[in-house]
PDB file of C-alpha atoms in Angstrom:
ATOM      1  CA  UNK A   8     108.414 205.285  77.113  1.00  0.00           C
ATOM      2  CA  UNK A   9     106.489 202.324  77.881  1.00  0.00           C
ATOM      3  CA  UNK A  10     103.039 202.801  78.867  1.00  0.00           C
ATOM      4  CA  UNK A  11     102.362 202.643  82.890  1.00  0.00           C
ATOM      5  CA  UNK A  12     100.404 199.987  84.066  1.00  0.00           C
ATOM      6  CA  UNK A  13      96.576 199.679  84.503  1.00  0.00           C
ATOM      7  CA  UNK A  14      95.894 200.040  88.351  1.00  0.00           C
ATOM      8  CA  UNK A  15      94.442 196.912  90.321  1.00  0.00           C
ATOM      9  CA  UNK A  16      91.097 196.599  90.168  1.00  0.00           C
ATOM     10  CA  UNK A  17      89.463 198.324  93.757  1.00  0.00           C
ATOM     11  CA  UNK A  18      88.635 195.273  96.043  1.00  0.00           C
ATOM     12  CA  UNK A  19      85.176 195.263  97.065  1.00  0.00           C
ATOM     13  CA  UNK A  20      83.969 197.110 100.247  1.00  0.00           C
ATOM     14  CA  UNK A  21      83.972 194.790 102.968  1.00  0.00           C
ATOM     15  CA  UNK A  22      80.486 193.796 104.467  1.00  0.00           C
ATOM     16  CA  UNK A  23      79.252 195.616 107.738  1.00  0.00           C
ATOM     17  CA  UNK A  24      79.558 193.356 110.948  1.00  0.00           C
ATOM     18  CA  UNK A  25      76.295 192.174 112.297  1.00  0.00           C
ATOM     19  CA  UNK A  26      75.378 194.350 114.896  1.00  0.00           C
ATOM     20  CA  UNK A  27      75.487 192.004 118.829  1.00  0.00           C
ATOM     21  CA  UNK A  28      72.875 190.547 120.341  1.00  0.00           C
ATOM     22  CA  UNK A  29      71.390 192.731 123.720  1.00  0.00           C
ATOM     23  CA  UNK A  30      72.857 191.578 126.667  1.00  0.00           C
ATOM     24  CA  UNK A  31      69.918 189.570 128.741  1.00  0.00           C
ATOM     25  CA  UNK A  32      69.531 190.142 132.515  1.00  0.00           C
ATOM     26  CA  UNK A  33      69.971 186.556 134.473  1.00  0.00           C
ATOM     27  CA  UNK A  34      67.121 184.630 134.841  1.00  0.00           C
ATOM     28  CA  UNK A  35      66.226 184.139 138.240  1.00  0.00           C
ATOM     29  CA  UNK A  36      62.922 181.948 139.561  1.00  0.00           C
ATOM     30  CA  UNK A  37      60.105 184.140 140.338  1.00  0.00           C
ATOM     31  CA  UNK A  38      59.606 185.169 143.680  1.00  0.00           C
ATOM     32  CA  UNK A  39      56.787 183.108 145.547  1.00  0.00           C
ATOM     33  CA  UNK A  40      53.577 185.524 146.165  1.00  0.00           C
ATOM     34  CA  UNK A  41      53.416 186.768 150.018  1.00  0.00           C
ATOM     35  CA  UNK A  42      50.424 185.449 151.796  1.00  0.00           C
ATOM     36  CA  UNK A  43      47.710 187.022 152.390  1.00  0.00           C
ATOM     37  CA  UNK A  44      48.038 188.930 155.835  1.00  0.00           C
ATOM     38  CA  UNK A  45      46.288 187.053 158.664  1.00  0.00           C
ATOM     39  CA  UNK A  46      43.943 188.283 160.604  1.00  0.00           C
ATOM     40  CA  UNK A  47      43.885 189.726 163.287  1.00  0.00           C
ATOM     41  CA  UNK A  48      43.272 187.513 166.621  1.00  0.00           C
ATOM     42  CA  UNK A  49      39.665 187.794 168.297  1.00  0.00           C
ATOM     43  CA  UNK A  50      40.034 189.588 171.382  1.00  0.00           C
ATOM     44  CA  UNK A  51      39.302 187.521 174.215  1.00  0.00           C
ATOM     45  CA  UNK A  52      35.754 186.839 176.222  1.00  0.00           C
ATOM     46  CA  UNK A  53      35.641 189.254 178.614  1.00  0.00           C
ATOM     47  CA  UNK A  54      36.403 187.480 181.955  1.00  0.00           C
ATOM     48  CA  UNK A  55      34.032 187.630 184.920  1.00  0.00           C
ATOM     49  CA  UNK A  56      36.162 188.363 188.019  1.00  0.00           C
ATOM     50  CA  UNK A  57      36.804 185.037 190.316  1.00  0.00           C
ATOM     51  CA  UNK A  58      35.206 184.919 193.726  1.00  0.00           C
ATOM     52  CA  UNK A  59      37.187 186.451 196.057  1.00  0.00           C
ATOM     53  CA  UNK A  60      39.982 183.556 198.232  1.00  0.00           C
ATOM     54  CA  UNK A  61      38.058 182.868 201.481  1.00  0.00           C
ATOM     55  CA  UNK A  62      40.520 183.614 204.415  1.00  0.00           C
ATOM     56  CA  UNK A  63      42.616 180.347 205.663  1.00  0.00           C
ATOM     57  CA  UNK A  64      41.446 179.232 208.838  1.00  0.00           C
ATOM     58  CA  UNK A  65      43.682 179.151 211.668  1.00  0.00           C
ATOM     59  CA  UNK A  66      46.210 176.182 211.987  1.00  0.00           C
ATOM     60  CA  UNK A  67      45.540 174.357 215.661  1.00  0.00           C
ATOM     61  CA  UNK A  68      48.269 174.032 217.271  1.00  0.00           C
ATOM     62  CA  UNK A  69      49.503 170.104 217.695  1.00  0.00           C
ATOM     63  CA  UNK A  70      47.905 167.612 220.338  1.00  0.00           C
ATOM     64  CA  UNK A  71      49.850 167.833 223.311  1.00  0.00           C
ATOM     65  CA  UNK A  72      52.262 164.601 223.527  1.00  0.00           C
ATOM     66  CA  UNK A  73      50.760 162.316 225.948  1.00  0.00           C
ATOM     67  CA  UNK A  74      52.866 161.587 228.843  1.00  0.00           C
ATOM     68  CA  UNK A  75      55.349 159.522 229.479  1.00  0.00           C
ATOM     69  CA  UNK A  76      53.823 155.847 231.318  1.00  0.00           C
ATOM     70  CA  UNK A  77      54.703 155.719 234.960  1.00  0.00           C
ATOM     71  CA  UNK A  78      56.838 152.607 236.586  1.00  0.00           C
ATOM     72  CA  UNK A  79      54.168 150.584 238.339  1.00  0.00           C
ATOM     73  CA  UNK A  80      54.123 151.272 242.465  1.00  0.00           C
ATOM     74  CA  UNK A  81      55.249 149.285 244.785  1.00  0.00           C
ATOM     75  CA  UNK A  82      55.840 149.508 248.247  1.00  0.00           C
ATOM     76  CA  UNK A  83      59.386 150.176 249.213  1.00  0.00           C
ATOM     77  CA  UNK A  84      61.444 147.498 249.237  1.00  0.00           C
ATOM     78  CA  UNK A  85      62.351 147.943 252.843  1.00  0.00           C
ATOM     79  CA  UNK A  86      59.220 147.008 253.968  1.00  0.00           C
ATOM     80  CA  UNK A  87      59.457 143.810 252.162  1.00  0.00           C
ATOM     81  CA  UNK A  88      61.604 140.524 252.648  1.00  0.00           C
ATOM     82  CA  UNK A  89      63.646 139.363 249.808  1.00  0.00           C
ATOM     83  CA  UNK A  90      63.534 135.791 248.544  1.00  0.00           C
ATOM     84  CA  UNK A  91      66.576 134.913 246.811  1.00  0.00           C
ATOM     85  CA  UNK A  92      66.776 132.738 244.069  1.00  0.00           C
ATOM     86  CA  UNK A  93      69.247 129.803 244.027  1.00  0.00           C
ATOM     87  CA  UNK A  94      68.714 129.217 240.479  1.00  0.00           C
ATOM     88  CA  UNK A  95      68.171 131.051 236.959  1.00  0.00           C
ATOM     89  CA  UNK A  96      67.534 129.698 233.705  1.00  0.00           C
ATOM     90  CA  UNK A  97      65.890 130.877 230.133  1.00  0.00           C
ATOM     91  CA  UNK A  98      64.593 128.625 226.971  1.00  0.00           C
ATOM     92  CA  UNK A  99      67.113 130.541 225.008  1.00  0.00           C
ATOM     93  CA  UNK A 100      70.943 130.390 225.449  1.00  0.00           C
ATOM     94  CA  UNK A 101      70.981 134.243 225.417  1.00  0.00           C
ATOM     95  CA  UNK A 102      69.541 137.580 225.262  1.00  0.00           C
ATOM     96  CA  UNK A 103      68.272 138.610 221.845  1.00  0.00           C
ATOM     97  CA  UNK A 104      65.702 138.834 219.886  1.00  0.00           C
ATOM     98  CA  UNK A 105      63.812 136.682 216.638  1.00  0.00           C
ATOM     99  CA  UNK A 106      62.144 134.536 219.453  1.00  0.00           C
ATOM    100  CA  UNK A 107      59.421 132.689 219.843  1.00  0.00           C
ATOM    101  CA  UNK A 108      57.415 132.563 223.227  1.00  0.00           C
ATOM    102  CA  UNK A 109      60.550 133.200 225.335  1.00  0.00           C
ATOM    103  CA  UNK A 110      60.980 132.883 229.345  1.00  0.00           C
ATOM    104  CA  UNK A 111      63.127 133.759 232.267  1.00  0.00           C
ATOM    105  CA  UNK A 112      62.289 131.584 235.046  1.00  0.00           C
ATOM    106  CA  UNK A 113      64.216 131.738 238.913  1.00  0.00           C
ATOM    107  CA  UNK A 114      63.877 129.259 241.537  1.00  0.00           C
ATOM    108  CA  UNK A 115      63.588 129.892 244.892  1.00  0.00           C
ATOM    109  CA  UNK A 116      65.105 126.934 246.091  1.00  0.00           C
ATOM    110  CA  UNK A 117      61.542 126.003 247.967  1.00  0.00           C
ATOM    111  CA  UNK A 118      57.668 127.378 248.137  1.00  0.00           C
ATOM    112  CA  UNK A 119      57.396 130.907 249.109  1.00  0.00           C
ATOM    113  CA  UNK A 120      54.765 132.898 250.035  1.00  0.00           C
ATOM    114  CA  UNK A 121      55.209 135.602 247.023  1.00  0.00           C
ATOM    115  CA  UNK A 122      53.727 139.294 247.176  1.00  0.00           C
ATOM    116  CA  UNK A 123      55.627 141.257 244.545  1.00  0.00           C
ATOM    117  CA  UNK A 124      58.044 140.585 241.928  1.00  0.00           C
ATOM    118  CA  UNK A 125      60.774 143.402 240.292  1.00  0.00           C
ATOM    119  CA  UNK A 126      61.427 143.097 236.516  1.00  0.00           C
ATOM    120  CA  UNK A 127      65.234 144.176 236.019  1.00  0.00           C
ATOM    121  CA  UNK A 128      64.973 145.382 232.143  1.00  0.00           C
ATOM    122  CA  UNK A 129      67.877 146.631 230.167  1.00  0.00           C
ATOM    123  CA  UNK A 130      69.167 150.539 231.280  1.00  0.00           C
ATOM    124  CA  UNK A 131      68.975 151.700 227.719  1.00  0.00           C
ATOM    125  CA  UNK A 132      66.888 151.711 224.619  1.00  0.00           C
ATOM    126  CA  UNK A 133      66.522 148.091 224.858  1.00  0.00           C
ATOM    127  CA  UNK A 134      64.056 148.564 227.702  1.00  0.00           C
ATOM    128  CA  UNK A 135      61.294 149.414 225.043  1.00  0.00           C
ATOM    129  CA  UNK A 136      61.636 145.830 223.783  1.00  0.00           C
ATOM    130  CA  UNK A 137      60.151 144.539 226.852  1.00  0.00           C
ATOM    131  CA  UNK A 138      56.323 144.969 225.443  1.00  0.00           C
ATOM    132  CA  UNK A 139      53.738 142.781 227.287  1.00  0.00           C
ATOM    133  CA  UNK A 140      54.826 140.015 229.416  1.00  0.00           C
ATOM    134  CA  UNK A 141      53.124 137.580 231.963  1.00  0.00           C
ATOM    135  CA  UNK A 142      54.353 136.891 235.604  1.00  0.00           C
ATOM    136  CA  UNK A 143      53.997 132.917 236.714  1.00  0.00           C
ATOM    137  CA  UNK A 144      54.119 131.069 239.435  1.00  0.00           C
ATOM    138  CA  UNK A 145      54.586 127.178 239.763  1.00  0.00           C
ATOM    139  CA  UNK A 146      55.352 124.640 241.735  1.00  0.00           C
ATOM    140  CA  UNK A 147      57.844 122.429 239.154  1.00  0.00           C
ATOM    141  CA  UNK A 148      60.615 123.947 236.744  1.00  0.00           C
ATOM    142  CA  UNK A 149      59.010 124.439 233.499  1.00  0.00           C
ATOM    143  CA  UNK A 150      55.320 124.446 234.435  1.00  0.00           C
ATOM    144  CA  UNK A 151      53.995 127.602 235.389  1.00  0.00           C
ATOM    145  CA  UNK A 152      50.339 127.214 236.488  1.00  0.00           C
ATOM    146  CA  UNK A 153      49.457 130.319 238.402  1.00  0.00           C
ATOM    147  CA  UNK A 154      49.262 133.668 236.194  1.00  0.00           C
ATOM    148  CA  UNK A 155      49.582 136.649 238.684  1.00  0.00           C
ATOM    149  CA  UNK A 156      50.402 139.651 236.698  1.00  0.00           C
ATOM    150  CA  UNK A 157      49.553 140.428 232.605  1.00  0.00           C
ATOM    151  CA  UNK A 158      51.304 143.939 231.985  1.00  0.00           C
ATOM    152  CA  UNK A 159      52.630 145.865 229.047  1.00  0.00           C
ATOM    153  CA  UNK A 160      56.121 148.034 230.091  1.00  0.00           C
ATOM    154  CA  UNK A 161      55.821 151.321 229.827  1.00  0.00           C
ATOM    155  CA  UNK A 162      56.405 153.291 226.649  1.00  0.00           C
ATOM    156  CA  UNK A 163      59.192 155.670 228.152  1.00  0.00           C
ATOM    157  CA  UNK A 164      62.552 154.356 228.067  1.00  0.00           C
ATOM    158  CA  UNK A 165      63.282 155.678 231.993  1.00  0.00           C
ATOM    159  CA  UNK A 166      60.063 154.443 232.716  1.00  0.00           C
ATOM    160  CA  UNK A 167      60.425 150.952 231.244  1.00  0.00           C
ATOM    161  CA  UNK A 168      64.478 150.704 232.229  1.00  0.00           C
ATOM    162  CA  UNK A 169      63.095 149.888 236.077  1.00  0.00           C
ATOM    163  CA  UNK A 170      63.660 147.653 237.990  1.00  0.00           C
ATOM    164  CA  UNK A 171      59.842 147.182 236.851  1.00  0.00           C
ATOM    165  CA  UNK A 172      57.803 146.156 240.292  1.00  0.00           C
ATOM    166  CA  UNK A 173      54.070 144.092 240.433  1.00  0.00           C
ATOM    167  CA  UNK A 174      52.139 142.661 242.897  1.00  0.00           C
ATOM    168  CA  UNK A 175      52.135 139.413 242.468  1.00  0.00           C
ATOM    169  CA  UNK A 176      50.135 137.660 245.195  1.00  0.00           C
ATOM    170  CA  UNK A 177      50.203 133.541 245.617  1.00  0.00           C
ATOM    171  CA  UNK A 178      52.863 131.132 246.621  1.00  0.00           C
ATOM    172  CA  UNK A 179      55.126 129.111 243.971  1.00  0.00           C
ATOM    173  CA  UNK A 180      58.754 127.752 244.086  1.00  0.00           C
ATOM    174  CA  UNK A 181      59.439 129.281 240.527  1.00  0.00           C
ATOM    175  CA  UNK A 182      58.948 132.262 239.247  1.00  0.00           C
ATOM    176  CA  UNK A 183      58.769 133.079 235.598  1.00  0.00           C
ATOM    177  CA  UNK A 184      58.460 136.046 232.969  1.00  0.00           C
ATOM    178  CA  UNK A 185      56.793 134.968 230.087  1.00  0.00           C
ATOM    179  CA  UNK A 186      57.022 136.961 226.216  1.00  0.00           C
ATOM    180  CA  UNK A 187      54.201 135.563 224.859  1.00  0.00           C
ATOM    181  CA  UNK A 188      54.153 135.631 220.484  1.00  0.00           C
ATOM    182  CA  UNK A 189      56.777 135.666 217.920  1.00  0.00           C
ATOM    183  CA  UNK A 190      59.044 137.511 216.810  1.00  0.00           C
ATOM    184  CA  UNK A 191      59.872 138.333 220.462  1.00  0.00           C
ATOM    185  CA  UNK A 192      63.219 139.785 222.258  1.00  0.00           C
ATOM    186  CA  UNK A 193      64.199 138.767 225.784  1.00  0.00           C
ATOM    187  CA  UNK A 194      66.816 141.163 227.101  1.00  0.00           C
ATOM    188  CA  UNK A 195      65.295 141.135 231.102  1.00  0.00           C
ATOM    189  CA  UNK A 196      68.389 140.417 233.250  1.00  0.00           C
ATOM    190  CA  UNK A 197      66.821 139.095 236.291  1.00  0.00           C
ATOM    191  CA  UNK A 198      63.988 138.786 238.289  1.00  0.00           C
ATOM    192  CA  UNK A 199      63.870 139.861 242.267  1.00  0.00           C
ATOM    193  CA  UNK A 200      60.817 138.200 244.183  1.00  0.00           C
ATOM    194  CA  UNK A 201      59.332 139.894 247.411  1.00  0.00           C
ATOM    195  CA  UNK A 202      56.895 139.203 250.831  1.00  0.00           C
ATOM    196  CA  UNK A 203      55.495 141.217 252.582  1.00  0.00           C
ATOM    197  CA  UNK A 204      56.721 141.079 256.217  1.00  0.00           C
ATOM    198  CA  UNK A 205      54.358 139.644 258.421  1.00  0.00           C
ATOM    199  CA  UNK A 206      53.424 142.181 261.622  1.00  0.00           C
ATOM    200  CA  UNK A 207      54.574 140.998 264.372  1.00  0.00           C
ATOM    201  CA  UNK A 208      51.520 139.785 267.067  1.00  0.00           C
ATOM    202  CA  UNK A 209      51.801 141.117 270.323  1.00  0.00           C
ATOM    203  CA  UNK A 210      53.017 138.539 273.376  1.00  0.00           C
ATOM    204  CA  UNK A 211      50.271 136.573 274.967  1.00  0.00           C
ATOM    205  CA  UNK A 212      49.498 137.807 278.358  1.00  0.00           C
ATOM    206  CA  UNK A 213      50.670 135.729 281.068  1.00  0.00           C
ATOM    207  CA  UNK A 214      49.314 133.238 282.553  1.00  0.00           C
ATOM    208  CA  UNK A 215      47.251 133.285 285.837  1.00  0.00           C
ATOM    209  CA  UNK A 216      48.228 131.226 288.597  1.00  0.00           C
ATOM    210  CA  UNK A 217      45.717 128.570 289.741  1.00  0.00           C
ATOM    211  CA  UNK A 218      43.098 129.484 291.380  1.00  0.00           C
ATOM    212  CA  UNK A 219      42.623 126.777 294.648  1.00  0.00           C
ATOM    213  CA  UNK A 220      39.293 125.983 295.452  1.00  0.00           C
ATOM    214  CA  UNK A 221      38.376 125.599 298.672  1.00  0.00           C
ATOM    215  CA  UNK A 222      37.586 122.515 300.302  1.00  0.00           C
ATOM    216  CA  UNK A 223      34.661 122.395 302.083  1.00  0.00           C
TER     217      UNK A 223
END
Protein backbone atom coordinates (compact mmCIF):
# COMPACT_ATOMS: atom_id res chain seq x y z
CA UNK A 1 0.00 0.00 0.00
CA UNK A 2 1.03 3.39 -0.69
CA UNK A 3 2.40 5.30 2.07
CA UNK A 4 -0.22 7.89 3.84
CA UNK A 5 0.49 11.31 3.54
CA UNK A 6 2.62 13.64 5.76
CA UNK A 7 0.07 15.78 7.84
CA UNK A 8 -0.09 19.70 7.19
CA UNK A 9 2.18 21.49 8.90
CA UNK A 10 0.25 23.02 12.43
CA UNK A 11 -0.56 26.75 11.58
CA UNK A 12 0.86 29.01 14.01
CA UNK A 13 -1.06 30.03 17.22
CA UNK A 14 -2.82 33.07 16.56
CA UNK A 15 -1.62 36.28 18.47
CA UNK A 16 -3.58 37.38 21.71
CA UNK A 17 -5.91 40.50 21.09
CA UNK A 18 -4.72 43.64 22.69
CA UNK A 19 -6.41 43.98 25.74
CA UNK A 20 -9.16 47.64 25.45
CA UNK A 21 -8.46 50.73 26.52
CA UNK A 22 -10.39 51.77 30.21
CA UNK A 23 -13.41 53.41 29.59
CA UNK A 24 -12.86 57.34 30.67
CA UNK A 25 -15.57 59.15 32.70
CA UNK A 26 -16.86 62.44 30.59
CA UNK A 27 -15.07 65.37 31.05
CA UNK A 28 -17.03 67.96 32.48
CA UNK A 29 -15.65 71.80 33.37
CA UNK A 30 -14.76 72.11 36.89
CA UNK A 31 -17.13 73.43 39.16
CA UNK A 32 -16.49 77.23 40.05
CA UNK A 33 -15.25 77.49 43.91
CA UNK A 34 -18.26 78.77 46.31
CA UNK A 35 -17.54 82.10 47.80
CA UNK A 36 -16.49 82.68 50.76
CA UNK A 37 -19.58 83.05 53.20
CA UNK A 38 -20.37 86.71 53.94
CA UNK A 39 -20.53 88.06 56.93
CA UNK A 40 -22.74 88.52 58.98
CA UNK A 41 -24.59 92.12 58.99
CA UNK A 42 -23.62 94.61 61.95
CA UNK A 43 -26.45 94.84 64.15
CA UNK A 44 -27.87 98.13 64.15
CA UNK A 45 -27.06 101.42 66.51
CA UNK A 46 -29.14 101.09 69.18
CA UNK A 47 -31.93 103.71 68.69
CA UNK A 48 -32.71 106.36 71.30
CA UNK A 49 -36.52 106.46 71.69
CA UNK A 50 -38.22 109.65 69.78
CA UNK A 51 -39.80 112.33 71.90
CA UNK A 52 -43.03 111.54 72.67
CA UNK A 53 -46.07 113.31 69.74
CA UNK A 54 -47.24 116.46 71.59
CA UNK A 55 -51.13 116.30 71.73
CA UNK A 56 -52.97 118.17 68.61
CA UNK A 57 -54.50 121.20 69.68
CA UNK A 58 -58.06 121.66 69.33
CA UNK A 59 -59.50 122.61 65.82
CA UNK A 60 -61.63 126.16 66.27
CA UNK A 61 -64.54 125.89 65.00
CA UNK A 62 -65.11 128.20 61.62
CA UNK A 63 -65.78 132.11 61.76
CA UNK A 64 -69.31 132.58 61.85
CA UNK A 65 -70.56 133.72 58.19
CA UNK A 66 -71.15 137.32 58.34
CA UNK A 67 -74.59 138.32 57.63
CA UNK A 68 -76.37 138.85 54.91
CA UNK A 69 -76.31 143.11 53.87
CA UNK A 70 -79.62 144.70 54.59
CA UNK A 71 -81.79 146.64 51.70
CA UNK A 72 -81.17 150.29 52.48
CA UNK A 73 -84.38 152.04 54.52
CA UNK A 74 -86.59 154.08 53.28
CA UNK A 75 -89.63 155.48 54.36
CA UNK A 76 -92.70 153.78 53.08
CA UNK A 77 -93.66 154.61 49.95
CA UNK A 78 -97.04 155.78 51.06
CA UNK A 79 -95.79 158.57 52.67
CA UNK A 80 -94.13 159.68 49.58
CA UNK A 81 -95.42 161.14 46.13
CA UNK A 82 -94.39 159.41 43.04
CA UNK A 83 -92.87 161.24 40.09
CA UNK A 84 -93.36 159.42 37.02
CA UNK A 85 -91.10 159.35 34.33
CA UNK A 86 -92.24 160.12 30.75
CA UNK A 87 -89.12 158.90 29.35
CA UNK A 88 -86.34 156.03 29.68
CA UNK A 89 -83.27 155.54 27.90
CA UNK A 90 -79.67 153.64 28.41
CA UNK A 91 -76.13 154.15 26.41
CA UNK A 92 -76.49 150.54 25.56
CA UNK A 93 -79.23 148.98 23.33
CA UNK A 94 -79.75 146.30 26.05
CA UNK A 95 -79.17 144.64 29.23
CA UNK A 96 -75.90 142.74 29.47
CA UNK A 97 -72.81 142.81 30.44
CA UNK A 98 -68.85 143.50 28.83
CA UNK A 99 -69.65 147.30 29.33
CA UNK A 100 -67.97 150.12 29.77
CA UNK A 101 -69.27 153.00 32.12
CA UNK A 102 -72.94 152.13 31.48
CA UNK A 103 -76.23 154.28 32.48
CA UNK A 104 -79.93 154.17 32.90
CA UNK A 105 -81.23 157.56 32.86
CA UNK A 106 -85.42 158.56 33.25
CA UNK A 107 -86.87 161.83 32.64
CA UNK A 108 -89.33 163.32 34.50
CA UNK A 109 -90.80 165.24 31.93
CA UNK A 110 -89.85 168.64 34.07
CA UNK A 111 -87.71 169.71 37.42
CA UNK A 112 -88.76 167.93 40.46
CA UNK A 113 -88.07 168.36 43.79
CA UNK A 114 -86.42 164.68 44.35
CA UNK A 115 -86.10 162.96 47.93
CA UNK A 116 -85.56 159.27 47.23
CA UNK A 117 -85.00 157.14 44.35
CA UNK A 118 -85.87 152.99 44.14
CA UNK A 119 -83.36 150.86 42.14
CA UNK A 120 -85.54 147.97 40.47
CA UNK A 121 -82.58 145.21 40.06
CA UNK A 122 -83.08 141.86 38.49
CA UNK A 123 -85.27 139.13 40.93
CA UNK A 124 -82.59 136.54 40.56
CA UNK A 125 -78.91 135.91 40.67
CA UNK A 126 -78.37 138.70 38.39
CA UNK A 127 -79.04 141.11 41.24
CA UNK A 128 -75.38 140.48 42.52
CA UNK A 129 -74.15 142.10 39.29
CA UNK A 130 -75.38 145.36 40.38
CA UNK A 131 -71.94 146.20 42.45
CA UNK A 132 -71.41 149.97 43.10
CA UNK A 133 -73.35 152.46 41.26
CA UNK A 134 -73.89 156.33 41.47
CA UNK A 135 -77.35 158.14 41.59
CA UNK A 136 -77.43 161.63 39.37
CA UNK A 137 -79.33 164.29 38.97
CA UNK A 138 -79.35 166.91 36.04
CA UNK A 139 -81.00 169.32 34.49
CA UNK A 140 -80.31 168.23 30.48
CA UNK A 141 -80.43 164.53 29.03
CA UNK A 142 -77.01 163.26 29.14
CA UNK A 143 -75.39 165.58 31.69
CA UNK A 144 -75.70 164.58 35.08
CA UNK A 145 -74.17 167.24 37.39
CA UNK A 146 -75.49 166.56 40.83
CA UNK A 147 -74.14 163.18 42.53
CA UNK A 148 -76.64 162.31 45.38
CA UNK A 149 -76.05 158.78 46.31
CA UNK A 150 -72.50 156.49 45.87
CA UNK A 151 -73.61 152.88 47.11
CA UNK A 152 -72.47 149.34 46.61
CA UNK A 153 -75.77 146.68 46.47
CA UNK A 154 -75.82 144.43 48.90
CA UNK A 155 -74.04 141.09 48.79
CA UNK A 156 -77.27 138.88 49.38
CA UNK A 157 -79.15 138.08 46.41
CA UNK A 158 -82.79 138.90 48.36
CA UNK A 159 -81.13 141.72 49.67
CA UNK A 160 -79.77 143.16 46.41
CA UNK A 161 -83.05 141.85 44.19
CA UNK A 162 -85.00 145.14 45.84
CA UNK A 163 -86.51 147.42 44.61
CA UNK A 164 -83.16 149.02 46.13
CA UNK A 165 -84.36 152.57 47.87
CA UNK A 166 -81.82 155.91 48.67
CA UNK A 167 -82.28 159.16 49.71
CA UNK A 168 -81.52 161.16 47.23
CA UNK A 169 -82.09 164.81 48.17
CA UNK A 170 -81.90 167.83 45.34
CA UNK A 171 -84.02 168.70 42.41
CA UNK A 172 -83.16 167.55 38.64
CA UNK A 173 -85.36 166.75 35.55
CA UNK A 174 -83.29 163.47 34.93
CA UNK A 175 -82.41 160.98 36.88
CA UNK A 176 -79.62 158.57 36.23
CA UNK A 177 -77.82 155.28 37.57
CA UNK A 178 -74.43 155.31 36.73
CA UNK A 179 -71.89 151.77 36.59
CA UNK A 180 -68.88 153.40 36.78
CA UNK A 181 -65.52 151.05 35.25
CA UNK A 182 -65.24 148.36 32.77
CA UNK A 183 -66.07 145.38 32.33
CA UNK A 184 -69.49 146.35 33.76
CA UNK A 185 -73.18 144.65 33.47
CA UNK A 186 -76.35 146.75 33.45
CA UNK A 187 -79.33 144.51 34.09
CA UNK A 188 -81.42 147.41 36.45
CA UNK A 189 -84.91 147.52 34.88
CA UNK A 190 -86.06 150.82 35.99
CA UNK A 191 -85.75 153.50 38.19
CA UNK A 192 -88.85 154.94 40.49
CA UNK A 193 -88.16 158.61 41.83
CA UNK A 194 -89.90 159.90 45.11
CA UNK A 195 -90.88 163.40 47.32
CA UNK A 196 -91.60 163.65 50.24
CA UNK A 197 -95.12 165.07 50.75
CA UNK A 198 -95.12 168.40 51.94
CA UNK A 199 -97.31 168.83 55.48
CA UNK A 200 -99.97 170.54 54.96
CA UNK A 201 -99.93 174.32 56.91
CA UNK A 202 -102.77 175.00 58.89
CA UNK A 203 -105.52 177.79 57.45
CA UNK A 204 -104.72 181.35 58.26
CA UNK A 205 -106.99 182.69 60.85
CA UNK A 206 -109.51 184.98 59.66
CA UNK A 207 -109.45 188.15 59.24
CA UNK A 208 -110.65 190.89 61.70
CA UNK A 209 -113.10 193.29 60.67
CA UNK A 210 -112.02 196.96 60.68
CA UNK A 211 -111.74 198.51 63.50
CA UNK A 212 -113.56 202.34 63.05
CA UNK A 213 -111.96 204.96 64.76
CA UNK A 214 -113.78 207.40 66.22
CA UNK A 215 -114.11 210.77 65.08
CA UNK A 216 -113.60 213.25 67.39
Amino acid sequence: APPAPPPPPALPPTPPYPPAPPTQPPLTPPRPAAPPDKPPPLAPPPSHPSPPTPPCPPRMPPPPSPPPSPAPLLPPTDAMVLLPHVAKRSNYSKLGCGYVDPWLEVDLGESFRVAYVLVHNQPDVRALLLGRFELWLGAASGQPIDRCVSATAPADPLAAAGPLGYRCAGAGRYVTLKLPGSDRCLHVTDLSVYDVRAPRLPPPPPSLPPVEMPVT
